[in-house]
mmCIF file of C-alpha atoms in Angstrom:
data_model
loop_
_atom_site.group_PDB
_atom_site.id
_atom_site.type_symbol
_atom_site.label_atom_id
_atom_site.label_comp_id
_atom_site.label_asym_id
_atom_site.label_seq_id
_atom_site.Cartn_x
_atom_site.Cartn_y
_atom_site.Cartn_z
ATOM 1 C CA MET A 1 115.732 91.543 79.471
ATOM 2 C CA LYS A 2 114.518 88.506 82.059
ATOM 3 C CA LYS A 3 112.683 85.893 80.251
ATOM 4 C CA ILE A 4 109.387 83.713 80.526
ATOM 5 C CA ALA A 5 108.881 80.056 81.359
ATOM 6 C CA ILE A 6 106.050 78.213 79.752
ATOM 7 C CA ILE A 7 105.638 75.043 81.453
ATOM 8 C CA MET A 8 103.185 72.752 79.803
ATOM 9 C CA GLY A 9 102.062 69.382 81.701
ATOM 10 C CA SER A 10 101.562 67.661 78.542
ATOM 11 C CA LYS A 11 102.841 67.808 74.892
ATOM 12 C CA SER A 12 98.959 67.776 73.924
ATOM 13 C CA ASP A 13 98.987 71.056 75.072
ATOM 14 C CA GLU A 14 100.990 72.843 72.623
ATOM 15 C CA ASP A 15 98.327 74.211 70.614
ATOM 16 C CA LYS A 16 97.096 76.161 73.900
ATOM 17 C CA ILE A 17 100.749 78.228 74.187
ATOM 18 C CA LYS A 18 100.324 79.350 70.709
ATOM 19 C CA PRO A 19 98.536 82.429 71.504
ATOM 20 C CA ALA A 20 101.000 83.399 74.613
ATOM 21 C CA VAL A 21 104.087 82.899 72.421
ATOM 22 C CA GLU A 22 102.520 85.301 69.811
ATOM 23 C CA VAL A 23 102.213 87.609 72.293
ATOM 24 C CA LEU A 24 105.807 87.316 73.980
ATOM 25 C CA ASP A 25 107.202 87.609 70.491
ATOM 26 C CA SER A 26 104.942 90.756 69.806
ATOM 27 C CA PHE A 27 106.791 92.532 72.644
ATOM 28 C CA GLY A 28 110.071 91.199 71.966
ATOM 29 C CA VAL A 29 110.245 89.104 75.503
ATOM 30 C CA GLU A 30 112.323 86.041 75.451
ATOM 31 C CA TYR A 31 111.000 82.864 76.733
ATOM 32 C CA GLU A 32 111.414 79.032 76.831
ATOM 33 C CA VAL A 33 108.826 76.203 76.731
ATOM 34 C CA ARG A 34 109.420 73.116 78.412
ATOM 35 C CA VAL A 35 106.987 69.786 78.825
ATOM 36 C CA LEU A 36 107.246 68.932 82.796
ATOM 37 C CA SER A 37 104.190 67.351 84.419
ATOM 38 C CA ALA A 38 102.979 67.973 88.132
ATOM 39 C CA HIS A 39 102.126 64.241 88.359
ATOM 40 C CA ARG A 40 104.627 62.266 86.005
ATOM 41 C CA THR A 41 107.678 64.468 86.565
ATOM 42 C CA PRO A 42 107.126 65.967 89.822
ATOM 43 C CA GLU A 43 110.969 66.020 90.729
ATOM 44 C CA ALA A 44 112.087 67.845 87.356
ATOM 45 C CA ALA A 45 109.252 70.283 87.726
ATOM 46 C CA ALA A 46 110.109 71.198 90.907
ATOM 47 C CA ASP A 47 113.753 71.502 90.497
ATOM 48 C CA PHE A 48 112.845 74.040 87.356
ATOM 49 C CA ALA A 49 111.202 75.954 88.997
ATOM 50 C CA ALA A 50 113.892 76.437 92.584
ATOM 51 C CA HIS A 51 116.438 76.954 89.587
ATOM 52 C CA ALA A 52 114.295 79.457 87.496
ATOM 53 C CA ARG A 53 115.200 82.727 88.922
ATOM 54 C CA ASP A 54 118.848 82.035 88.941
ATOM 55 C CA ASN A 55 118.499 80.980 85.069
ATOM 56 C CA GLY A 56 117.216 84.341 84.222
ATOM 57 C CA PHE A 57 113.640 83.787 84.230
ATOM 58 C CA CYS A 58 111.150 86.473 86.156
ATOM 59 C CA ALA A 59 107.604 84.393 85.815
ATOM 60 C CA ILE A 60 106.395 81.176 84.986
ATOM 61 C CA ILE A 61 103.149 80.230 82.985
ATOM 62 C CA ALA A 62 101.869 76.804 83.915
ATOM 63 C CA VAL A 63 99.752 75.446 81.130
ATOM 64 C CA ALA A 64 97.709 72.177 82.667
ATOM 65 C CA GLY A 65 94.345 70.752 82.056
ATOM 66 C CA LYS A 66 92.133 67.916 84.483
ATOM 67 C CA ALA A 67 93.707 67.890 88.021
ATOM 68 C CA ALA A 68 95.766 71.195 86.572
ATOM 69 C CA HIS A 69 98.357 70.657 89.824
ATOM 70 C CA LEU A 70 101.277 72.245 87.838
ATOM 71 C CA GLY A 71 100.984 75.623 89.064
ATOM 72 C CA GLY A 72 101.072 74.471 92.383
ATOM 73 C CA VAL A 73 103.893 72.616 92.254
ATOM 74 C CA LEU A 74 105.615 74.910 90.152
ATOM 75 C CA ALA A 75 104.784 77.703 92.987
ATOM 76 C CA ALA A 76 105.734 75.675 95.728
ATOM 77 C CA ALA A 77 109.324 75.278 94.655
ATOM 78 C CA THR A 78 109.922 79.097 93.789
ATOM 79 C CA THR A 79 109.354 82.754 94.736
ATOM 80 C CA LEU A 80 108.652 83.809 91.103
ATOM 81 C CA PRO A 81 105.138 84.773 89.950
ATOM 82 C CA VAL A 82 103.226 81.819 88.597
ATOM 83 C CA VAL A 83 100.388 82.200 86.109
ATOM 84 C CA ALA A 84 98.192 79.322 85.373
ATOM 85 C CA LEU A 85 96.713 78.881 82.046
ATOM 86 C CA PRO A 86 93.974 76.325 82.683
ATOM 87 C CA VAL A 87 92.940 74.639 79.669
ATOM 88 C CA GLN A 88 89.550 72.844 77.912
ATOM 89 C CA THR A 89 89.160 69.429 78.572
ATOM 90 C CA SER A 90 86.716 66.591 77.638
ATOM 91 C CA PHE A 91 85.625 66.789 81.435
ATOM 92 C CA LEU A 92 83.546 69.579 82.610
ATOM 93 C CA ASP A 93 84.990 71.839 79.444
ATOM 94 C CA GLY A 94 87.565 73.413 81.422
ATOM 95 C CA LEU A 95 85.993 73.829 84.408
ATOM 96 C CA ASP A 96 87.586 70.864 86.154
ATOM 97 C CA SER A 97 91.187 72.687 85.494
ATOM 98 C CA VAL A 98 90.012 75.826 86.660
ATOM 99 C CA LEU A 99 88.630 74.681 89.989
ATOM 100 C CA SER A 100 92.066 72.248 90.354
ATOM 101 C CA ILE A 101 93.910 75.406 90.681
ATOM 102 C CA LEU A 102 92.248 78.083 92.688
ATOM 103 C CA PRO A 103 91.942 76.520 95.773
ATOM 104 C CA MET A 104 95.537 77.067 96.336
ATOM 105 C CA PRO A 105 96.804 77.310 100.324
ATOM 106 C CA SER A 106 97.619 80.404 101.830
ATOM 107 C CA GLY A 107 101.094 81.219 101.198
ATOM 108 C CA VAL A 108 101.442 79.453 97.565
ATOM 109 C CA PRO A 109 99.889 81.960 95.274
ATOM 110 C CA VAL A 110 99.000 81.350 91.825
ATOM 111 C CA ALA A 111 97.353 83.863 89.566
ATOM 112 C CA VAL A 112 94.630 82.198 87.131
ATOM 113 C CA VAL A 113 93.644 83.366 83.493
ATOM 114 C CA GLY A 114 90.473 82.174 81.600
ATOM 115 C CA VAL A 115 90.299 78.403 80.332
ATOM 116 C CA ASN A 116 92.514 78.567 77.006
ATOM 117 C CA ALA A 117 93.408 82.214 77.718
ATOM 118 C CA GLY A 118 96.995 81.977 76.532
ATOM 119 C CA ALA A 119 97.239 85.716 75.372
ATOM 120 C CA ASN A 120 96.013 86.872 78.770
ATOM 121 C CA ALA A 121 98.630 84.499 80.661
ATOM 122 C CA ALA A 122 101.545 86.298 78.466
ATOM 123 C CA LEU A 123 99.844 89.799 78.865
ATOM 124 C CA THR A 124 100.125 89.407 82.746
ATOM 125 C CA CYS A 125 103.914 88.358 82.420
ATOM 126 C CA VAL A 126 104.634 91.095 80.031
ATOM 127 C CA ARG A 127 103.167 93.678 82.907
ATOM 128 C CA ILE A 128 105.485 92.145 85.546
ATOM 129 C CA ILE A 129 108.362 92.972 83.319
ATOM 130 C CA ALA A 130 107.096 96.137 82.214
ATOM 131 C CA ALA A 131 106.923 97.239 85.894
ATOM 132 C CA PHE A 132 110.842 97.257 85.690
ATOM 133 C CA ASP A 133 111.705 97.578 82.155
ATOM 134 C CA ASP A 134 110.823 100.648 80.395
ATOM 135 C CA ALA A 135 111.290 99.518 76.912
ATOM 136 C CA VAL A 136 108.518 97.066 77.334
ATOM 137 C CA ASN A 137 106.490 99.209 79.316
ATOM 138 C CA LYS A 138 106.760 101.790 76.398
ATOM 139 C CA LYS A 139 105.363 98.894 74.005
ATOM 140 C CA TYR A 140 102.824 97.820 76.750
ATOM 141 C CA ILE A 141 101.229 101.182 76.942
ATOM 142 C CA GLU A 142 101.360 101.307 72.893
ATOM 143 C CA TYR A 143 99.471 98.226 72.807
ATOM 144 C CA VAL A 144 96.805 99.736 75.596
ATOM 145 C CA ASN A 145 96.452 102.831 73.150
ATOM 146 C CA THR A 146 96.040 100.654 70.159
ATOM 147 C CA MET A 147 93.367 98.769 71.769
ATOM 148 C CA ARG A 148 91.607 101.585 73.121
ATOM 149 C CA ASP A 149 91.878 103.667 69.767
ATOM 150 C CA LYS A 150 90.104 100.610 67.896
ATOM 151 C CA THR A 151 87.354 100.289 70.495
ATOM 152 C CA LEU A 152 86.569 104.042 70.000
ATOM 153 C CA SER A 153 86.724 103.193 66.361
ATOM 154 C CA ASP A 154 84.597 100.224 66.475
ATOM 155 C CA ASP A 155 82.265 102.419 68.732
ATOM 156 C CA GLU A 156 81.825 105.173 66.232
ATOM 157 C CA GLN A 157 80.941 103.114 63.544
ATOM 158 C CA ILE A 158 78.209 101.176 65.358
ATOM 159 C CA ARG A 159 77.089 104.747 66.408
ATOM 160 C CA ASN A 160 76.610 105.905 62.948
ATOM 161 C CA ARG A 161 75.325 102.492 61.827
ATOM 162 C CA TYR A 162 72.257 102.433 64.605
ATOM 163 C CA SER A 163 72.218 105.739 66.158
ATOM 164 C CA LYS A 164 68.722 107.789 64.897
#
């Protein structure tokens, strides 16, 4: 099975990757976590991305805040899908991170999930793997069915409590 790279721009983002790691663990997806900065280690970040496919990765989660150029640096150096996970900052509450990621130039796509939405970043990668791996696809279908069943159960409880 292919693995996912989780690249943080700073060690201070470590708590933001925990939901992503939990999701990947729950699906049995392998991953590697690194700290590589778009601004402090641009050559190392680009080199990692350039060799990611050859090293068994099928997608990259780029975790960054503030200027948040990491996703773009990685996407410029690879053909793999890059999913940006913008993190909340003390400046503009993370909107600065989102606005740094969104205006990617044509031809260098970076998918973006919500601020601090590590679980959704990982689930996007799980879906990428599920497109080619039947076992992961089966687990993902079970995950979706569990969400559906819980929502329908919640609906029934609320209807019983409030409907007259």
